[in-house]
Short mmCIF file of C-alpha atoms and ligand atoms in Angstrom, two decimals:
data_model
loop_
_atom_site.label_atom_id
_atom_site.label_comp_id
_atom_site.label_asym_id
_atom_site.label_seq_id
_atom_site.Cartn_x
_atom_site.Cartn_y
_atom_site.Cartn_z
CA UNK A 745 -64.39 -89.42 19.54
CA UNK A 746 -62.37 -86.45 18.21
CA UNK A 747 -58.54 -87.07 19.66
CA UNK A 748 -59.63 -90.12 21.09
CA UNK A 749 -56.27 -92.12 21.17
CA UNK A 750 -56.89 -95.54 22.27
CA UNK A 751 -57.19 -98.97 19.66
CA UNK A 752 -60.10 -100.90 21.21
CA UNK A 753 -61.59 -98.96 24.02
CA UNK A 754 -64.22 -96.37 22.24
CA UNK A 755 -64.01 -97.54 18.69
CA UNK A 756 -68.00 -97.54 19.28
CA UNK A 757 -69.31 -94.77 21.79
CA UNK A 758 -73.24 -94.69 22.66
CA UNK A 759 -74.47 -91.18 24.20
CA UNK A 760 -77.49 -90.94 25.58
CA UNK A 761 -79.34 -87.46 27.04
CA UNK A 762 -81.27 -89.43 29.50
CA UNK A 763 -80.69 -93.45 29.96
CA UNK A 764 -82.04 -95.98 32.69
CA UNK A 765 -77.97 -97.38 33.68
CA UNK A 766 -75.29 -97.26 31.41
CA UNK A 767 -74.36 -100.66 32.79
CA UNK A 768 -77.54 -102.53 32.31
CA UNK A 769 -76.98 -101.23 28.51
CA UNK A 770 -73.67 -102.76 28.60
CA UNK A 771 -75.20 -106.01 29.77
CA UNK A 772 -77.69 -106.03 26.56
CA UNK A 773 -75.17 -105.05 23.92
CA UNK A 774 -73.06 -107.72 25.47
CA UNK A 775 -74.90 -110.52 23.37
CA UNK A 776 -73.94 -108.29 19.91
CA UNK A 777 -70.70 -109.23 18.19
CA UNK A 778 -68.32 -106.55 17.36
CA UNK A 779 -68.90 -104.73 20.42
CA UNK A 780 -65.37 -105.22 22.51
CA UNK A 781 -64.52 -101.91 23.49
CA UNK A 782 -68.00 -100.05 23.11
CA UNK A 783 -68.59 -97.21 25.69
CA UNK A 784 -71.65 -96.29 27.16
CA UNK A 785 -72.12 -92.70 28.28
CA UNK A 786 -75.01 -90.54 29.70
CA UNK A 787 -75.45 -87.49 30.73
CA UNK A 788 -77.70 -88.24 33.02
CA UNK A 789 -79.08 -92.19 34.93
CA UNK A 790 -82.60 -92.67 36.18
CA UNK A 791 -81.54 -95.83 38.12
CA UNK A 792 -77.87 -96.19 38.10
CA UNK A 793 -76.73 -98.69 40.36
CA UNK A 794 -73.57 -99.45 43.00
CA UNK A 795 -71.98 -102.64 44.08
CA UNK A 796 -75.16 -104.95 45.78
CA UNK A 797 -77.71 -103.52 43.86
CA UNK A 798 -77.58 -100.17 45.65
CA UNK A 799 -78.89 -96.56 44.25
CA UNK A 800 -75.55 -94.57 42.55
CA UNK A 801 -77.02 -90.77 42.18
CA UNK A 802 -76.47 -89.72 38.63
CA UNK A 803 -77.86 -86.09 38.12
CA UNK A 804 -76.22 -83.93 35.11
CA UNK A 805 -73.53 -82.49 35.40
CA UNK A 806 -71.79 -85.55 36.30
CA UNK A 807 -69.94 -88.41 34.72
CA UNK A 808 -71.80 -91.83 33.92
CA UNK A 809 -70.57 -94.09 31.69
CA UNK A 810 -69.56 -98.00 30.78
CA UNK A 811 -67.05 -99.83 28.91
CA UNK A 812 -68.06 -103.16 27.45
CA UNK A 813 -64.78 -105.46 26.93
CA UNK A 814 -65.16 -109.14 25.69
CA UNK A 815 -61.73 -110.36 26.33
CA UNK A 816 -60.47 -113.58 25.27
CA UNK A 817 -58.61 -115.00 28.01
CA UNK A 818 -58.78 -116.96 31.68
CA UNK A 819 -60.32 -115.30 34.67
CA UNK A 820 -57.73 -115.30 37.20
CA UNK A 821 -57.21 -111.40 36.90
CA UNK A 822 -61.18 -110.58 36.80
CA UNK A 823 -60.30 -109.36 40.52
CA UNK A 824 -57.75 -107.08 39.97
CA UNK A 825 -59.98 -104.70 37.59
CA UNK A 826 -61.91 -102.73 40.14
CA UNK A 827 -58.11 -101.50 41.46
CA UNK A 828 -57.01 -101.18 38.03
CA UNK A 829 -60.27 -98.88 37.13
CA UNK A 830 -59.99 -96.63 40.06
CA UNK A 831 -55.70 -96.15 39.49
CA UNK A 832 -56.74 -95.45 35.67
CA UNK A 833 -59.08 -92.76 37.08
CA UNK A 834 -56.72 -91.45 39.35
CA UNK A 835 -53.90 -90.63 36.81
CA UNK A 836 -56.36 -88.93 34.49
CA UNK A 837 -57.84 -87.18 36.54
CA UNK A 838 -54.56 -85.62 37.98
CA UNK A 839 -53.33 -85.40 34.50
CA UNK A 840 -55.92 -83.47 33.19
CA UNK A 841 -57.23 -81.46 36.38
CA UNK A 842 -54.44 -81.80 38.08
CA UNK A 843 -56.49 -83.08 41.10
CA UNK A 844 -55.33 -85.26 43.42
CA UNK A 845 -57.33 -88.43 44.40
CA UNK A 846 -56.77 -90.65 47.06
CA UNK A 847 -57.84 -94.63 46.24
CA UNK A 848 -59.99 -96.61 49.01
CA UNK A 849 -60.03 -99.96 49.02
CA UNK A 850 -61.81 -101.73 47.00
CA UNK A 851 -62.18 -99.03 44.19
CA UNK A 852 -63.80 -96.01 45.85
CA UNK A 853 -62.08 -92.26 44.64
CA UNK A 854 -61.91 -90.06 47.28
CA UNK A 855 -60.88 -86.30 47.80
CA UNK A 856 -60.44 -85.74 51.88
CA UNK A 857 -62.26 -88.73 52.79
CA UNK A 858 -65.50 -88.02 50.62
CA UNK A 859 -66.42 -90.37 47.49
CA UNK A 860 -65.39 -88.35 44.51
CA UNK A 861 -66.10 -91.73 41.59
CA UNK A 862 -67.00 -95.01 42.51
CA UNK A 863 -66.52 -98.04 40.03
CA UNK A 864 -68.67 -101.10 39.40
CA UNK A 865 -67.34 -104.22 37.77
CA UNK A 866 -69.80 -106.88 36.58
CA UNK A 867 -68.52 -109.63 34.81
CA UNK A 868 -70.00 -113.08 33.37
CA UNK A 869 -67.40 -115.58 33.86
CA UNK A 870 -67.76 -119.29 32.33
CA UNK A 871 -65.53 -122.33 32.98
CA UNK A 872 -62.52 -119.94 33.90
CA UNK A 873 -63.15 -117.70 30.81
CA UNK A 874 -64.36 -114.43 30.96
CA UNK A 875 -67.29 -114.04 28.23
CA UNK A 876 -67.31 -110.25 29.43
CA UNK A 877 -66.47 -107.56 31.60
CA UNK A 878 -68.16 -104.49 31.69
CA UNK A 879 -66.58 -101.41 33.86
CA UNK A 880 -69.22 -98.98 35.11
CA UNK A 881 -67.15 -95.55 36.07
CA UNK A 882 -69.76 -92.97 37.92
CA UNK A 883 -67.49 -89.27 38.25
CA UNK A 884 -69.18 -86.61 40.30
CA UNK A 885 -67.61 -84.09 37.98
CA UNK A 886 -69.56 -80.62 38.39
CA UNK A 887 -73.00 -81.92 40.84
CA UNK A 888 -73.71 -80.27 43.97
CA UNK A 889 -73.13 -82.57 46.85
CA UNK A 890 -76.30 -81.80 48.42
CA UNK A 891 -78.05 -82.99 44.70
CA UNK A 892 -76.16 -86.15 45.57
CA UNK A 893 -76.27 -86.23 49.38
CA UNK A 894 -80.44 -85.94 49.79
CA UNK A 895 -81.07 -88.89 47.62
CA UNK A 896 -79.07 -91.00 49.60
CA UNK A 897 -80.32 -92.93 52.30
CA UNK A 898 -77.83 -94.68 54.41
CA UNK A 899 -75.67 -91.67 54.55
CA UNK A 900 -72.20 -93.12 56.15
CA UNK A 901 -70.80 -91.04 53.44
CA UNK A 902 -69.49 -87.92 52.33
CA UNK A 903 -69.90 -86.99 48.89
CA UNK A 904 -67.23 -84.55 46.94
CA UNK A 905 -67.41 -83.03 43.70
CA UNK A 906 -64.40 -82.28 41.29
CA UNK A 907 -64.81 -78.84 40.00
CA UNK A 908 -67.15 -76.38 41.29
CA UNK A 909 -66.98 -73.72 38.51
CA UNK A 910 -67.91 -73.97 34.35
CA UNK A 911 -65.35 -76.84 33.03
CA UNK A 912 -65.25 -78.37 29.82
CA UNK A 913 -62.70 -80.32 30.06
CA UNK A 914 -65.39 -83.46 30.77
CA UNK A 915 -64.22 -84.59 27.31
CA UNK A 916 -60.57 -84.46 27.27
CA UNK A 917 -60.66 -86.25 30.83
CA UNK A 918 -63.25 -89.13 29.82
CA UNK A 919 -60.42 -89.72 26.80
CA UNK A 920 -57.32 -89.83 29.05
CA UNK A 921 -59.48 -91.99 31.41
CA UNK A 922 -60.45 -94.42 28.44
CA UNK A 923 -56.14 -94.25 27.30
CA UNK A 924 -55.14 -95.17 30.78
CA UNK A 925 -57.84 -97.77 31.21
CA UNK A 926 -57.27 -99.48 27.58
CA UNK A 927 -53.45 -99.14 29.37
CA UNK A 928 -53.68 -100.69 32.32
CA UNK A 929 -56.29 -103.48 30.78
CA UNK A 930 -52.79 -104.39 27.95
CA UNK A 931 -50.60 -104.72 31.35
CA UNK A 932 -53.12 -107.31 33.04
CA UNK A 933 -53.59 -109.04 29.93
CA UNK A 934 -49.96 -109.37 29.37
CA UNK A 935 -49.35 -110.34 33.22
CA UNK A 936 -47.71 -106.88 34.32
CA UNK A 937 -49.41 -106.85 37.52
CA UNK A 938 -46.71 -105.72 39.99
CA UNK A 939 -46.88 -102.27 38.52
CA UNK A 940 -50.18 -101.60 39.12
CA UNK A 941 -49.81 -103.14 42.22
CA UNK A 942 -47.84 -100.49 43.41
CA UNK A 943 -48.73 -97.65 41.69
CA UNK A 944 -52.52 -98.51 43.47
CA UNK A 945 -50.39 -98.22 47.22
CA UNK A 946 -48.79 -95.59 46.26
CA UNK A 947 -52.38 -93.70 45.68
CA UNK A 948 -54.08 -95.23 48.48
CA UNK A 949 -55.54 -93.92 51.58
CA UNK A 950 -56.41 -97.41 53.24
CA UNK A 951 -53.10 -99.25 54.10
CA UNK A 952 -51.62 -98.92 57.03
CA UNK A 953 -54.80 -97.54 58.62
CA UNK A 954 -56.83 -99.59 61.14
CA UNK A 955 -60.47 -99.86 59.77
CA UNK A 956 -63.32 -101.63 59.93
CA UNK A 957 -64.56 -104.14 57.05
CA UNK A 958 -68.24 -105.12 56.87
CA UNK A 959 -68.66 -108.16 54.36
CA UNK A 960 -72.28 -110.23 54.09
CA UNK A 961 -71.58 -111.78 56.77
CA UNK A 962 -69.34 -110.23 59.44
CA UNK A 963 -67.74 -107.21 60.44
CA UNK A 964 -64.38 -107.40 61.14
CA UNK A 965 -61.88 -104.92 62.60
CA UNK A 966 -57.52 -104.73 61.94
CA UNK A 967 -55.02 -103.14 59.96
CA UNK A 968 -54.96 -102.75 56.54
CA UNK A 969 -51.48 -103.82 56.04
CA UNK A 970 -51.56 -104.27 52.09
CA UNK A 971 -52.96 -106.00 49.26
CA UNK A 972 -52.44 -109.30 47.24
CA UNK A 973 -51.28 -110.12 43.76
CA UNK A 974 -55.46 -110.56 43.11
CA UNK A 975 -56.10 -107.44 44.91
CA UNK A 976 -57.68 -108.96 47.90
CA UNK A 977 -56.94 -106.68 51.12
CA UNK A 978 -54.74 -108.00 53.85
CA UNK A 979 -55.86 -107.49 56.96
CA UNK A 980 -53.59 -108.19 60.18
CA UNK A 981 -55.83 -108.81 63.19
CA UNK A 982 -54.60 -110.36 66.69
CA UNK A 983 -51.29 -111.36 64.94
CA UNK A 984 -53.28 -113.63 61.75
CA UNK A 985 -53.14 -112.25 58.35
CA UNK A 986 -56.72 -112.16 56.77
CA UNK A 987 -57.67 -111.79 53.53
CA UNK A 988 -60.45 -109.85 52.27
CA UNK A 989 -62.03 -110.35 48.50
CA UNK A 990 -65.50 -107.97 49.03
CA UNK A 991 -66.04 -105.31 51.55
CA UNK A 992 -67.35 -102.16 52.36
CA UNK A 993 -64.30 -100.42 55.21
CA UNK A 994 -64.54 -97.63 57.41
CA UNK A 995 -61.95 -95.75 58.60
CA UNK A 996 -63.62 -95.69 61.86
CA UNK A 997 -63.02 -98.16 64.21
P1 LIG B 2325 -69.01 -98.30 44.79
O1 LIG B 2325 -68.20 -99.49 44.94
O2 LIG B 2325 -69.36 -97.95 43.40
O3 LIG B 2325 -68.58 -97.16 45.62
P2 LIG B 2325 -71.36 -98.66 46.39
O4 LIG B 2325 -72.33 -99.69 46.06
O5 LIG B 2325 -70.79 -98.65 47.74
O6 LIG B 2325 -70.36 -98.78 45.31
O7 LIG B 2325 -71.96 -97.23 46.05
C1 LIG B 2325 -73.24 -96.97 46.34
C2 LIG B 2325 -73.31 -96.11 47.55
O8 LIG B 2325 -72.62 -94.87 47.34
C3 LIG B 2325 -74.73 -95.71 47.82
O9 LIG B 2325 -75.32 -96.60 48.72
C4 LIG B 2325 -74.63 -94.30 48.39
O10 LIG B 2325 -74.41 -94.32 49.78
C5 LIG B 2325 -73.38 -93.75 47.75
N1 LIG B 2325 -73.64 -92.92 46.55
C6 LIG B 2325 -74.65 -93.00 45.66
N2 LIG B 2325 -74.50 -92.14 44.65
C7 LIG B 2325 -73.36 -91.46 44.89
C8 LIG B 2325 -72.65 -90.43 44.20
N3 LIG B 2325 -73.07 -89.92 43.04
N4 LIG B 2325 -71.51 -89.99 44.77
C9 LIG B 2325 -71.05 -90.48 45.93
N5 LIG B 2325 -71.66 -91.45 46.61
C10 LIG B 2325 -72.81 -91.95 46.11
#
């Protein structure tokens, strides 16, 4: 936690050599007090997990880790975290690698079309207040592609890596990521949406592209034409504006 600059994100940090998920940890300490703004990281996952329960590949060398936040106030935003996350990612990652990242909708990380990060939110909401929120961030920092690639079933997609030589700076970017997160979390709480709003377009590789969106239960085919003030994806099809809340797109159609 040495240069460490946030105020709530981090003020506890949990490393672990080998841990089941970081996220499922997140979900136990949850019940503690004084645990807003605990992080969760491992250096390596035996069963980390993506968005529907699905296998996330977390050998060393990569990035796996969870931030716990029990903040007091009304759901309404709880969508617009995933694009938050993956913008937060973005910036450090270019400020500290100076890496460019291009953001697919609805919080994937990509470098030429291959997943780079992927983020996971889950959060327990009750009678319009969040209880908590816990942000699972999954960096393929320095893994082989193929270490990721041949444990993956379903393989629609391509997997990229951020550095291929020795690095350390793993630390220095997991503490700009955990600044810019902690920053972008004070702008939702304080209603300062807009910005992220367009700093996310700005980044993003999925409007103005005609894709296809599979939800659970259709698939659907349009434009990507932009996205709302909750983050939901607008999708022009036939003339009619559609909006999306969960999807998995393809930029095949
Ligand atoms: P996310 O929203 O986090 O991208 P997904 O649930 O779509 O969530 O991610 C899980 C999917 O990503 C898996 O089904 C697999 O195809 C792929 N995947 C798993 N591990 C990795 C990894 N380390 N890097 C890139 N892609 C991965």
């Amino acid at each position: 936690s040495d240069g460490l600059q946030t105020d709530i994100i981090g003020r506890k940090i949990y490393y672990f050599n080998t841990i089941d998920s970081t996220q499922n940890f997140a979900l136990r300490l949850s019940e503690w007090p004084h645990e807003n703004g605990s992080v969760i990281i491992a250096k390596k996952q035996t069963r980390g997990r993506g968005r529907l329960n699905r296998k996330w590949v977390s050998p060393s060398g990569g990035i796996w880790l969870s931030v716990l936040l029990k903040p007091n106030f009304d759901s309404s935003h709880t969508s617009l975290f995933p694009m938050a996350t993956s913008l937060a990612l973005s910036i450090a990652i270019k400020k500290i690698l100076k890496i460019d990242t291009q953001l697919k909708w609805p919080n994937d990380l990509t470098i030429n079309d291959k997943k780079v990060a992927g983020i996971l939110i889950d959060a327990s909401i009750e009678s319009n207040k969040i209880e908590y929120l816990i942000i699972g961030v999954g960096i393929n920092f320095q893994v082989k592609p193929s270490a990721i690639t041949r444990q993956i079933k379903n393989q629609n997609y391509g997997v990229a890596t951020l550095v291929e030589k020795e690095n350390n700076s793993q630390v220095k970017l997991v503490q700009q990521f955990l600044l810019e997160l902690e920053h972008v979390y004070n702008q939702i709480m304080s209603g300062h949406v807009s910005n992220i709003q367009q700093k996310w377009i700005k980044r993003s590789s999925t409007i103005g592209k005609n894709i296809t969106a599979t939800t659970t239960t259709e698939v659907l085919r349009g434009k990507a034409i932009g996205i709302d003030k909750t983050g939901a994806l607008l999708l022009s099809k036939d003339g009619k504006i559609q909006k999306l809340l969960a999807a998995d797109i393809s930029y095949k159609t």
